[in-house]
mmCIF file of N, CA and C in Angstrom:
data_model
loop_
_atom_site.group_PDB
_atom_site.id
_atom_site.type_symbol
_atom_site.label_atom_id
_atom_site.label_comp_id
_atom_site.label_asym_id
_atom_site.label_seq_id
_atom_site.Cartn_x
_atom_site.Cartn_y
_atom_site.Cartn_z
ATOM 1 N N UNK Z 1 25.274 2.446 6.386
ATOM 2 C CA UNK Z 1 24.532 2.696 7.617
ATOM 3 C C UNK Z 1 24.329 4.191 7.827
ATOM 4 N N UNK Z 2 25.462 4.882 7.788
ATOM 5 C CA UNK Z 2 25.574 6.436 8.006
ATOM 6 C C UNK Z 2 24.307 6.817 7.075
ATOM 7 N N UNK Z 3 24.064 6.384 5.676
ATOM 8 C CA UNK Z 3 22.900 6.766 4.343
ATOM 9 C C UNK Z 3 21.455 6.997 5.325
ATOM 10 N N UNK Z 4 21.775 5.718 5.645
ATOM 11 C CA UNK Z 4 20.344 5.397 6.323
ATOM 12 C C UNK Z 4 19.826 5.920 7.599
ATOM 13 N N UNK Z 5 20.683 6.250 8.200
ATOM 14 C CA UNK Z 5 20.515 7.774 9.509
ATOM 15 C C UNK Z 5 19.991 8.506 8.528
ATOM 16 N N UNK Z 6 20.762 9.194 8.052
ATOM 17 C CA UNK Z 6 20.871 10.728 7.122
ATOM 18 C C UNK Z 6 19.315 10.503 6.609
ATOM 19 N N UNK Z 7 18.817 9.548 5.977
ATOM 20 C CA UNK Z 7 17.723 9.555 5.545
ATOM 21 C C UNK Z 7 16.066 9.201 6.489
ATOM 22 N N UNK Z 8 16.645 8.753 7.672
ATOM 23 C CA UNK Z 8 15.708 8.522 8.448
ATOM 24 C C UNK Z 8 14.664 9.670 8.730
ATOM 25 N N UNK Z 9 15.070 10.546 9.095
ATOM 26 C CA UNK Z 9 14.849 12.140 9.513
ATOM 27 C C UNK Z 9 13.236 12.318 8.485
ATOM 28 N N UNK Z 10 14.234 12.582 7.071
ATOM 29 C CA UNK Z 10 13.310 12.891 5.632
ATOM 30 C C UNK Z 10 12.144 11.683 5.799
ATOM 31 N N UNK Z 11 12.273 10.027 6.078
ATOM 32 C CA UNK Z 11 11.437 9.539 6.267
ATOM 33 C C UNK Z 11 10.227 9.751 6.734
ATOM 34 N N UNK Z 12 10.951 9.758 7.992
ATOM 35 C CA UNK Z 12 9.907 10.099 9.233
ATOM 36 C C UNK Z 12 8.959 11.363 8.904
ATOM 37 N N UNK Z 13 9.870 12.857 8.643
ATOM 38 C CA UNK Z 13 8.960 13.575 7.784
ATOM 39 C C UNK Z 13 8.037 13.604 6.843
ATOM 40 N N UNK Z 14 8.056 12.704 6.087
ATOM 41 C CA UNK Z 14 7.344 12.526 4.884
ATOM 42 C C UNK Z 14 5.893 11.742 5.406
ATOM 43 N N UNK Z 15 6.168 10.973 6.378
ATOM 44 C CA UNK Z 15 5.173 10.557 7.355
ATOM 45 C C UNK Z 15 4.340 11.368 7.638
ATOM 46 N N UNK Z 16 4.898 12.313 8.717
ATOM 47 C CA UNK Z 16 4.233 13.512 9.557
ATOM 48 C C UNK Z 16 3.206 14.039 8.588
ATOM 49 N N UNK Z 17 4.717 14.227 6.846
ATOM 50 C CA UNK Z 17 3.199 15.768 6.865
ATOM 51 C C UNK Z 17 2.034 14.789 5.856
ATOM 52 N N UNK Z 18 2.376 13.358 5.752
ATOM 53 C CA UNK Z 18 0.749 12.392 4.773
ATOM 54 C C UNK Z 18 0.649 12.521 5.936
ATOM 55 N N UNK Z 19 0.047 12.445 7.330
ATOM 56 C CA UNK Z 19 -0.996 12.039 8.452
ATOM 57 C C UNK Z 19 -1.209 14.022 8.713
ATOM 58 N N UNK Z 20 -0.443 14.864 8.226
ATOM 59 C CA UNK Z 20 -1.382 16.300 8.396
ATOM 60 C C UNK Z 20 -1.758 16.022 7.651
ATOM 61 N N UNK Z 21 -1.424 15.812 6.153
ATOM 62 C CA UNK Z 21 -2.193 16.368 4.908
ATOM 63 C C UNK Z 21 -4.113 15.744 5.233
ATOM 64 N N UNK Z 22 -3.843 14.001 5.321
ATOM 65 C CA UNK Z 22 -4.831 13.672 5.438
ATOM 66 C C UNK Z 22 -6.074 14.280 6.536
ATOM 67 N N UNK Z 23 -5.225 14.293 7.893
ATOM 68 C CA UNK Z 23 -6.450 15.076 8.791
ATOM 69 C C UNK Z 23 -6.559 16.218 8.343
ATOM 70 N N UNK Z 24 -6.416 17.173 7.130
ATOM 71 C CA UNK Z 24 -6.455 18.727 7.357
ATOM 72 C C UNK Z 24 -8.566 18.730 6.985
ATOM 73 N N UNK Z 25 -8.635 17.819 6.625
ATOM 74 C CA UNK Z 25 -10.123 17.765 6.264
ATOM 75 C C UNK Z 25 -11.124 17.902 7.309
ATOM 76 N N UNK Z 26 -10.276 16.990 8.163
ATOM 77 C CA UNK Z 26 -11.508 16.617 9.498
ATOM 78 C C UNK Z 26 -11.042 18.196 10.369
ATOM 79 N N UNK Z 27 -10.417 18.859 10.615
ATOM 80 C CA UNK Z 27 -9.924 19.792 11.457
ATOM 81 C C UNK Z 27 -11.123 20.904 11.771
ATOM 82 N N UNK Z 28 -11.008 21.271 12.899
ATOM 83 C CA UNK Z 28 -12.537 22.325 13.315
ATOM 84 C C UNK Z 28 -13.359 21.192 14.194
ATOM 85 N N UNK Z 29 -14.740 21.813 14.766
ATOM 86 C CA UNK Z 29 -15.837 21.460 15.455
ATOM 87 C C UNK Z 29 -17.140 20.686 14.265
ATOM 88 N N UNK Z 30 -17.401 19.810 14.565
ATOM 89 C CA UNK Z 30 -18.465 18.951 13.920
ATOM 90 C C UNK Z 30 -18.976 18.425 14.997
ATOM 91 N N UNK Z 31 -20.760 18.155 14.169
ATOM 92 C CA UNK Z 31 -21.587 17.918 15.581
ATOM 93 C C UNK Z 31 -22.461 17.144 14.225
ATOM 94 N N UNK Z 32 -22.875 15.351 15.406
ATOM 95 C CA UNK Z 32 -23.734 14.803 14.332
ATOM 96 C C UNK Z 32 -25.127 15.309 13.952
ATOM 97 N N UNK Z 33 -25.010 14.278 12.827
ATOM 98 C CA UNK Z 33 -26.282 14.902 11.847
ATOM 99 C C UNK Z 33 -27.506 15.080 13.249
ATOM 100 N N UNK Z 34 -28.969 16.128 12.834
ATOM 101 C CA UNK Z 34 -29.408 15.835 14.219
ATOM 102 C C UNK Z 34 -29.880 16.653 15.258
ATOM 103 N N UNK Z 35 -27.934 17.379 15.228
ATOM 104 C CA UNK Z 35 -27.771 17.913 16.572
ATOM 105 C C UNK Z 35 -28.000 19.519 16.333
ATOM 106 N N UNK Z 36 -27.525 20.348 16.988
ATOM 107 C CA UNK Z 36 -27.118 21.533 16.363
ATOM 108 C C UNK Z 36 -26.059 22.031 16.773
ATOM 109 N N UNK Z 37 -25.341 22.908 16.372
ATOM 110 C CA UNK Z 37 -24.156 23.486 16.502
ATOM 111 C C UNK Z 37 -24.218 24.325 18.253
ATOM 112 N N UNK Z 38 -24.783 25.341 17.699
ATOM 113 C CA UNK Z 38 -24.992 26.548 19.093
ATOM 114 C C UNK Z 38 -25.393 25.444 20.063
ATOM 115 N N UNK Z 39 -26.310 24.099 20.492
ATOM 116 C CA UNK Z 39 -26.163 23.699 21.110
ATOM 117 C C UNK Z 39 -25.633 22.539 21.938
ATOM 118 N N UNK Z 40 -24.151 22.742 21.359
ATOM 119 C CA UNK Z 40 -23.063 21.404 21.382
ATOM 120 C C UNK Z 40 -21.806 22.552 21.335
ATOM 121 N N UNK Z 41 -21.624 23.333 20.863
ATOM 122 C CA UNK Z 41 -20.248 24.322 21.463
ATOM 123 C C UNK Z 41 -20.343 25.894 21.464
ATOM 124 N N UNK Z 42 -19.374 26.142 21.703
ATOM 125 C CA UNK Z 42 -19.469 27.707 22.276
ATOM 126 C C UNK Z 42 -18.258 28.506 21.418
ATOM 127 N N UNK Z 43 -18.251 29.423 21.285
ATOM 128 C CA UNK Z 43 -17.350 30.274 20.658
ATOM 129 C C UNK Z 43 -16.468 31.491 21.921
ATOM 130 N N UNK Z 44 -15.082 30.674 22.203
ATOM 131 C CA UNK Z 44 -14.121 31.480 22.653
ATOM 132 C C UNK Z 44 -13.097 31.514 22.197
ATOM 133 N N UNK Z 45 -12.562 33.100 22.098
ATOM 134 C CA UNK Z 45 -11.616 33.542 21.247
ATOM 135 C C UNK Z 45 -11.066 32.941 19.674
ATOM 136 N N UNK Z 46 -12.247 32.906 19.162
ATOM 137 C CA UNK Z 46 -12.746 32.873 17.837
ATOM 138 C C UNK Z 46 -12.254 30.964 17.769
ATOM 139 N N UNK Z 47 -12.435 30.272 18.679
ATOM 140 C CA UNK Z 47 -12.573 28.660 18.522
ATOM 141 C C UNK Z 47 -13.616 28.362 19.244
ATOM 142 N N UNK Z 48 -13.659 27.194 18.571
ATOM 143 C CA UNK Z 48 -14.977 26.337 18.851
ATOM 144 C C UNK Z 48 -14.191 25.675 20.001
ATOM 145 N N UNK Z 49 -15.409 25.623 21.235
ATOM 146 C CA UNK Z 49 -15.344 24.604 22.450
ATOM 147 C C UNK Z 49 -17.011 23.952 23.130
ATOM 148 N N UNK Z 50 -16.562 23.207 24.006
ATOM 149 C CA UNK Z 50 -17.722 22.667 24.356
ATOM 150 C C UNK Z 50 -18.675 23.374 25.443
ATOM 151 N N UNK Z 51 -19.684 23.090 25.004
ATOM 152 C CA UNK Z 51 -20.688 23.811 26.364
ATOM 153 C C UNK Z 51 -20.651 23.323 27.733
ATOM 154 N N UNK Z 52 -20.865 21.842 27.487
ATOM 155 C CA UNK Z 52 -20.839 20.951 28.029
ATOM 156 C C UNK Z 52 -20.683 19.812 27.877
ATOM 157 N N UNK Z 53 -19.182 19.625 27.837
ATOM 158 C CA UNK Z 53 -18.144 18.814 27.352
ATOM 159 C C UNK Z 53 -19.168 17.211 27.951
ATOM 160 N N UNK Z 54 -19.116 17.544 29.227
ATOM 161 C CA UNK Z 54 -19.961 16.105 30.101
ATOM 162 C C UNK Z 54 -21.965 15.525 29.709
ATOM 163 N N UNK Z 55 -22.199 16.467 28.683
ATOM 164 C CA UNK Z 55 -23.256 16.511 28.872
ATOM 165 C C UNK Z 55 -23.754 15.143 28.169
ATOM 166 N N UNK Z 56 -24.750 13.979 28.045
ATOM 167 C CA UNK Z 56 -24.475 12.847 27.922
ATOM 168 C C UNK Z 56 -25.368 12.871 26.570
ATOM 169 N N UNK Z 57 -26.216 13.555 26.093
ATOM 170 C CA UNK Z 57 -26.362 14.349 25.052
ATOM 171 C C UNK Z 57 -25.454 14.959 23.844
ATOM 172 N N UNK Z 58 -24.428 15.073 24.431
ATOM 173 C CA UNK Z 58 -22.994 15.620 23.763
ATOM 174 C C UNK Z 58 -22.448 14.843 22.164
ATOM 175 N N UNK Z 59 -22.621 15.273 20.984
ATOM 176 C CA UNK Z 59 -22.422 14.071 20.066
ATOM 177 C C UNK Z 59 -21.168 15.702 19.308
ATOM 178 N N UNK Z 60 -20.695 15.851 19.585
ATOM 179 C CA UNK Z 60 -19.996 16.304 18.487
ATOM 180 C C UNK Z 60 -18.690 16.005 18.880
ATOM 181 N N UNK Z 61 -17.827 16.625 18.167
ATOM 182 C CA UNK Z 61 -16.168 16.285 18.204
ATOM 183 C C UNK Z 61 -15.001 17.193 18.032
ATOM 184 N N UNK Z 62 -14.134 17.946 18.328
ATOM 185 C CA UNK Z 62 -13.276 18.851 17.705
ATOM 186 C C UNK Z 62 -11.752 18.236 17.325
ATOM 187 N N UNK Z 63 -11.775 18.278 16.178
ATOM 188 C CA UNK Z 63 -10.322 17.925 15.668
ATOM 189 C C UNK Z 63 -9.498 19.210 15.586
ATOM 190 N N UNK Z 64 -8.030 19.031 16.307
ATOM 191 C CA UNK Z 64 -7.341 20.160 16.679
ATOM 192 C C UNK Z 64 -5.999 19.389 16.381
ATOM 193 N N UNK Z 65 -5.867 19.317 14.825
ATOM 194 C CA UNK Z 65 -3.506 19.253 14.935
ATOM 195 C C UNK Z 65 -4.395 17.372 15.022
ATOM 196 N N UNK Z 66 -3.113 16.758 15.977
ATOM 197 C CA UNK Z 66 -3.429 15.127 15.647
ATOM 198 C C UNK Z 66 -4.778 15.000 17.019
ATOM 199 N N UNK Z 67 -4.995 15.736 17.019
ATOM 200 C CA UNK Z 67 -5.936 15.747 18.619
ATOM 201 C C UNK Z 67 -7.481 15.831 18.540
ATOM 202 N N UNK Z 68 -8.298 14.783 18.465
ATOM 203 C CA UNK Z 68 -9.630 14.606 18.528
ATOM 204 C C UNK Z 68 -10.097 14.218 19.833
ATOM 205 N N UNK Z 69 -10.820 15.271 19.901
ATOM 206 C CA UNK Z 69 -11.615 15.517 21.227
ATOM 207 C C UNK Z 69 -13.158 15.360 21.098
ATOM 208 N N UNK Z 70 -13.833 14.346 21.993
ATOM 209 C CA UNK Z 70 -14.998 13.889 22.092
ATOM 210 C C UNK Z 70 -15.659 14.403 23.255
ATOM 211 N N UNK Z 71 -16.705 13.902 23.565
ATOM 212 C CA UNK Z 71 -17.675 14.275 24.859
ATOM 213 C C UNK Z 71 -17.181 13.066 25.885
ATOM 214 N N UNK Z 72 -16.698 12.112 25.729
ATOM 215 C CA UNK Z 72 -16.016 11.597 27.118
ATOM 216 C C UNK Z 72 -14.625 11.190 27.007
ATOM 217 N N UNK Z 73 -14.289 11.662 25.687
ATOM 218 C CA UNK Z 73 -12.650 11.023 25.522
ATOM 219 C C UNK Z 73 -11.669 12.228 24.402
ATOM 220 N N UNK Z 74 -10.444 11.952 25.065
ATOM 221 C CA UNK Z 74 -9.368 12.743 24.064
ATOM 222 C C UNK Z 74 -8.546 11.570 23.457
ATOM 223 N N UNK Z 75 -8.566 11.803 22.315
ATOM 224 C CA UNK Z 75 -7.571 10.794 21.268
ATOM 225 C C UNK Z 75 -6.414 11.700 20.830
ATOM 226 N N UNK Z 76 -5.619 10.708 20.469
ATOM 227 C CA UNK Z 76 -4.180 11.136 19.371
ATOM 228 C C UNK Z 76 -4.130 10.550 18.141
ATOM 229 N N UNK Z 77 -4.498 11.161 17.397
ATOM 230 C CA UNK Z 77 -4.193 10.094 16.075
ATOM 231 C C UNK Z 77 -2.754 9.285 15.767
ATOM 232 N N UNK Z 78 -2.868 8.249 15.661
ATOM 233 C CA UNK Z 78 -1.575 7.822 15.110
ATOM 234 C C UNK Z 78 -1.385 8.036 13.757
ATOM 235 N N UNK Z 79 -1.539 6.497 13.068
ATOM 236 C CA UNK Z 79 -1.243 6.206 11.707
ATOM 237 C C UNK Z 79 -2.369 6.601 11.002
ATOM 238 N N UNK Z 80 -2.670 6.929 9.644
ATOM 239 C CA UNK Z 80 -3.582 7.556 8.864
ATOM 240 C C UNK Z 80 -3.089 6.699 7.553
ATOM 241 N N UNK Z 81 -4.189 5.785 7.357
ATOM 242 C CA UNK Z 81 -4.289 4.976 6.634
ATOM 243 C C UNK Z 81 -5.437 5.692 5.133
ATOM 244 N N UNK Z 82 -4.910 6.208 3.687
ATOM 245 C CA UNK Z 82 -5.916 6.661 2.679
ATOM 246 C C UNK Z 82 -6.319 5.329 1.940
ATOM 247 N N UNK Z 83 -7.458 5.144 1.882
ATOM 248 C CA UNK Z 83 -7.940 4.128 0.733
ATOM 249 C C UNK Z 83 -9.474 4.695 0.025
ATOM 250 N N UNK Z 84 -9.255 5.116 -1.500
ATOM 251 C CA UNK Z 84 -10.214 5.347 -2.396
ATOM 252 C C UNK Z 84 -10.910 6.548 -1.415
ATOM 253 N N UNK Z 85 -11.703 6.447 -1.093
ATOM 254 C CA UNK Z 85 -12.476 7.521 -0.751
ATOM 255 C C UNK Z 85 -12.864 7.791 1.063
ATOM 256 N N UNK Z 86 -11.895 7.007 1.383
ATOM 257 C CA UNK Z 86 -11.942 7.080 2.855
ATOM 258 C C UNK Z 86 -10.782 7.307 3.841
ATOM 259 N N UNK Z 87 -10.585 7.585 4.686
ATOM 260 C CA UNK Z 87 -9.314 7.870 6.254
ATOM 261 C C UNK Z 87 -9.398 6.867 6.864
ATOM 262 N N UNK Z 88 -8.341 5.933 7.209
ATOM 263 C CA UNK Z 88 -8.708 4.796 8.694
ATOM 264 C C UNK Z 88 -7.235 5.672 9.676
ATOM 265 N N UNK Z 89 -8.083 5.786 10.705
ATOM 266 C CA UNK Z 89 -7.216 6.266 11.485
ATOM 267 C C UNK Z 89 -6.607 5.320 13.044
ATOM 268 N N UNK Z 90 -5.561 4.980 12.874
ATOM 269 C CA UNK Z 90 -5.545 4.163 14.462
ATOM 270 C C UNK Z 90 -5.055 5.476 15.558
ATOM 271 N N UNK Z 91 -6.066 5.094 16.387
ATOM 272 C CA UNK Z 91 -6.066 6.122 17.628
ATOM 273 C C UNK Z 91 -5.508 5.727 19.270
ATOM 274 N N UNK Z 92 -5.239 7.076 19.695
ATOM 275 C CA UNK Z 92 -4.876 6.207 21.215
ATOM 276 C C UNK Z 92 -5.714 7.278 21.689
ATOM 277 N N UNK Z 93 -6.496 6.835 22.434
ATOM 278 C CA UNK Z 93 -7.997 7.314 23.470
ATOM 279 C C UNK Z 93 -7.762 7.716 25.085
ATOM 280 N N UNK Z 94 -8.199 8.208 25.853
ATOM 281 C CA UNK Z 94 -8.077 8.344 27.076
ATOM 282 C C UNK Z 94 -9.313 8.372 27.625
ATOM 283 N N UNK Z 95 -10.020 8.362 28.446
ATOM 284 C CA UNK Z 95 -11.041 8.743 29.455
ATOM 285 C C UNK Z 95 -10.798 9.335 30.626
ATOM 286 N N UNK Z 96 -11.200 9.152 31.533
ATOM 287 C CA UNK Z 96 -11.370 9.727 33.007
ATOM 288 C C UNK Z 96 -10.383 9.049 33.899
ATOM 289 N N UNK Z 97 -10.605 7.306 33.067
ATOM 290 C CA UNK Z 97 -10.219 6.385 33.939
ATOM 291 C C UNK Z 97 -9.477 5.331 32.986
ATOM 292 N N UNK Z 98 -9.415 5.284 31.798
ATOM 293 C CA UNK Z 98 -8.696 4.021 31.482
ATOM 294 C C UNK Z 98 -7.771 4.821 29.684
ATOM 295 N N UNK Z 99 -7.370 3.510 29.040
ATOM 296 C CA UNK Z 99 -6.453 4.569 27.819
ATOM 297 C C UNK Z 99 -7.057 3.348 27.166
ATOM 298 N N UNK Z 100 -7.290 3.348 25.704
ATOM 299 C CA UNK Z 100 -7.788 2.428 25.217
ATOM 300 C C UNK Z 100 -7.205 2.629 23.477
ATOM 301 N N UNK Z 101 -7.081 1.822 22.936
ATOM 302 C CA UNK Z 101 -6.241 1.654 21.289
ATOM 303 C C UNK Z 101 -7.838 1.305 19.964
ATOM 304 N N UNK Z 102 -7.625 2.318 19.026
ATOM 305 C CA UNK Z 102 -8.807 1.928 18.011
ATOM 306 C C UNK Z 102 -8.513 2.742 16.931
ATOM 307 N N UNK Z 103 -9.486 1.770 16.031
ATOM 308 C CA UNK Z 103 -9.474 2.892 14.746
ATOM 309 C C UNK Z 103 -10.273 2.323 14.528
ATOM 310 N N UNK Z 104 -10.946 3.449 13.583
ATOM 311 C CA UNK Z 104 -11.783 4.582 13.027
ATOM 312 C C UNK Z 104 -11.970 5.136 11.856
ATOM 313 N N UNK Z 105 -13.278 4.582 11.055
ATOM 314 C CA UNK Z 105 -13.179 5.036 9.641
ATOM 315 C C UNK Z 105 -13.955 6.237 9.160
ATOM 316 N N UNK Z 106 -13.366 7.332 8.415
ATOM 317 C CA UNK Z 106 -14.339 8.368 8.198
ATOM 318 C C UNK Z 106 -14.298 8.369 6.335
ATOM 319 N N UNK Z 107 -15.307 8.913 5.892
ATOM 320 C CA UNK Z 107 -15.666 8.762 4.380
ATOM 321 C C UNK Z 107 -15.972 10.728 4.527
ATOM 322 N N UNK Z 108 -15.034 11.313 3.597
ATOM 323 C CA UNK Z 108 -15.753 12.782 3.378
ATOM 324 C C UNK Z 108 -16.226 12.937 2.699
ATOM 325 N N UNK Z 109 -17.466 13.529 2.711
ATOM 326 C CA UNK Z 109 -18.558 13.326 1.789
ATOM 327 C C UNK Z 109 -18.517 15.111 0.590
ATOM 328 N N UNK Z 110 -18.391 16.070 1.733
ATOM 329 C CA UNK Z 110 -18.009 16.861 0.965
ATOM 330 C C UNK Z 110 -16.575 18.033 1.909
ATOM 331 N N UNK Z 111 -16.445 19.336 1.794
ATOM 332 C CA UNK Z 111 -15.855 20.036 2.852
ATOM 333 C C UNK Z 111 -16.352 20.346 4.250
ATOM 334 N N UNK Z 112 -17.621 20.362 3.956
ATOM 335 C CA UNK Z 112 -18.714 20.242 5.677
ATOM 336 C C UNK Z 112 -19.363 19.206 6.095
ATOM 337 N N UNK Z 113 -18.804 18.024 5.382
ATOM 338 C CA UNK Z 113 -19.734 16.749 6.058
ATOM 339 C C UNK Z 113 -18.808 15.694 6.012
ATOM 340 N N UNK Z 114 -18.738 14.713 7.208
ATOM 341 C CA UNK Z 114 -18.190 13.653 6.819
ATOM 342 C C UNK Z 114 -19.336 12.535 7.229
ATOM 343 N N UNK Z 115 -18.152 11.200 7.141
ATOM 344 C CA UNK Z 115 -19.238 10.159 8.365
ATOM 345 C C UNK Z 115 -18.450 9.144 8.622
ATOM 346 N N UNK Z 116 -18.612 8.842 10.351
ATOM 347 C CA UNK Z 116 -17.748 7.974 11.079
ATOM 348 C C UNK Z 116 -18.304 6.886 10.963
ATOM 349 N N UNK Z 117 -17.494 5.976 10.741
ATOM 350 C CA UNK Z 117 -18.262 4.060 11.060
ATOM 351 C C UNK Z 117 -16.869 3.692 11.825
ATOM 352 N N UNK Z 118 -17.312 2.477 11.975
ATOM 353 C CA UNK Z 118 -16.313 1.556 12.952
ATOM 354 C C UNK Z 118 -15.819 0.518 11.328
ATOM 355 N N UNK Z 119 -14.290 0.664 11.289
ATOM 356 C CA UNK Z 119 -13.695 -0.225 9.962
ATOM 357 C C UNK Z 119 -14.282 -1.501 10.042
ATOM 358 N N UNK Z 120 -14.857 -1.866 11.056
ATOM 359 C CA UNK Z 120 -15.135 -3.523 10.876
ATOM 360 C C UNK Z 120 -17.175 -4.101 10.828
ATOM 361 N N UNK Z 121 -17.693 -2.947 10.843
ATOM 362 C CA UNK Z 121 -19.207 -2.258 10.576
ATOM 363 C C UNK Z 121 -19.171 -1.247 10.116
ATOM 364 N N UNK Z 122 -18.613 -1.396 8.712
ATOM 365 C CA UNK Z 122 -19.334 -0.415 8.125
ATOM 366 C C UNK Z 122 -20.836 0.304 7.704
ATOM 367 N N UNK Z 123 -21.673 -0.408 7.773
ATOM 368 C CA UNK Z 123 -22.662 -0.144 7.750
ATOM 369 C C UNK Z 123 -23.327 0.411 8.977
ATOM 370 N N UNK Z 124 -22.464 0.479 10.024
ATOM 371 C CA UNK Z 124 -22.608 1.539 10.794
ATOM 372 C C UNK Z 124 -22.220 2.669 11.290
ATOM 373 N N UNK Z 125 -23.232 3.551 10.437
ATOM 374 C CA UNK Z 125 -22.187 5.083 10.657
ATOM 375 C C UNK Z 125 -22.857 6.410 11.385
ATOM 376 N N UNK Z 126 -22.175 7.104 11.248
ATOM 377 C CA UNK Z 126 -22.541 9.045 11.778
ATOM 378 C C UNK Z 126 -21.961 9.547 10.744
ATOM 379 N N UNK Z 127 -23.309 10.304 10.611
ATOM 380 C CA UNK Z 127 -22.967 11.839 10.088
ATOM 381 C C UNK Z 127 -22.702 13.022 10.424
ATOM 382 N N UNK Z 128 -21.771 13.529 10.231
ATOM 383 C CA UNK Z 128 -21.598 15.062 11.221
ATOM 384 C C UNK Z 128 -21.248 15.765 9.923
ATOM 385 N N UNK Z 129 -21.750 17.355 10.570
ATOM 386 C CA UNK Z 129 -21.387 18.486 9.934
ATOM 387 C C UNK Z 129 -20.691 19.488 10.283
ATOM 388 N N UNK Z 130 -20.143 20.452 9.601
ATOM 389 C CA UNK Z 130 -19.051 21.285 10.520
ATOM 390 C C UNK Z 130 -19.647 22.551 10.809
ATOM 391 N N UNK Z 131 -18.777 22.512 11.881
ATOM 392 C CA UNK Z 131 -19.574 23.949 12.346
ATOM 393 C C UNK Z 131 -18.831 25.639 12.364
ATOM 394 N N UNK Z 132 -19.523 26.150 12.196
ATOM 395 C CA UNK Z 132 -18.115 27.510 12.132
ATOM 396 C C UNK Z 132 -18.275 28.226 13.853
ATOM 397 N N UNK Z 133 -16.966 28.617 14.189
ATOM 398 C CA UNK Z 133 -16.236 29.448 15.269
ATOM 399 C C UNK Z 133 -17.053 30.464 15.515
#
């Protein structure tokens, strides 16, 4: 029993850093295909933020650490699922007004592009590109 404490720790670690390793891709400001950068975020103190976070127009996203931030919602990534050429991520969401549980499939296409679908429609997706600070 004592083994299995002692080793829990290293477990759990080994966790943490596959769900960094995997998000280190998505990390920064992306705005879908479409849109444009300068007019979807702003540059303070050399990070990307929103102009207008509320604006209903708003399609981009900033991934920050396990923290994806949308135009009406902040997520936490949980679990980070790798298969062949894609991320499934299960998320916990917030809004204004309610908390909501999902995941989320992204395919990286290269270092500045990915694309989001829903795991259960795939054939329905976004493209976003990244944007620099």
């Amino acid at each position: 029993m004592k083994a299995i404490l002692l080793t829990l720790p290293l477990m759990l670690g080994g966790a943490t850093q596959l769900m960094a390793a995997s998000l280190d891709a998505l990390q920064g400001a992306w705005t879908a295909e479409g849109t444009s950068c300068t007019d979807t975020f702003k540059t303070v103190n050399g990070h990307s933020e929103f102009k207008d976070r509320g604006a209903s127009l708003n399609s981009g996203i900033i991934v920050s650490g396990k923290k994806i931030t949308g135009a009406n919602a902040v997520c936490t990534a949980g679990r980070v699922r790798e298969e062949k050429d894609r991320l499934t991520i299960s998320m916990t969401c917030a809004d204004t007004i309610m908390f909501s549980d999902m995941s989320v499939s992204f395919r990286i296409i290269d270092k500045d592009s990915f694309e989001r679908f829903d795991p259960n429609f795939s054939d329905v997706l976004t493209t976003y590109h990244r944007c620099s600070p």
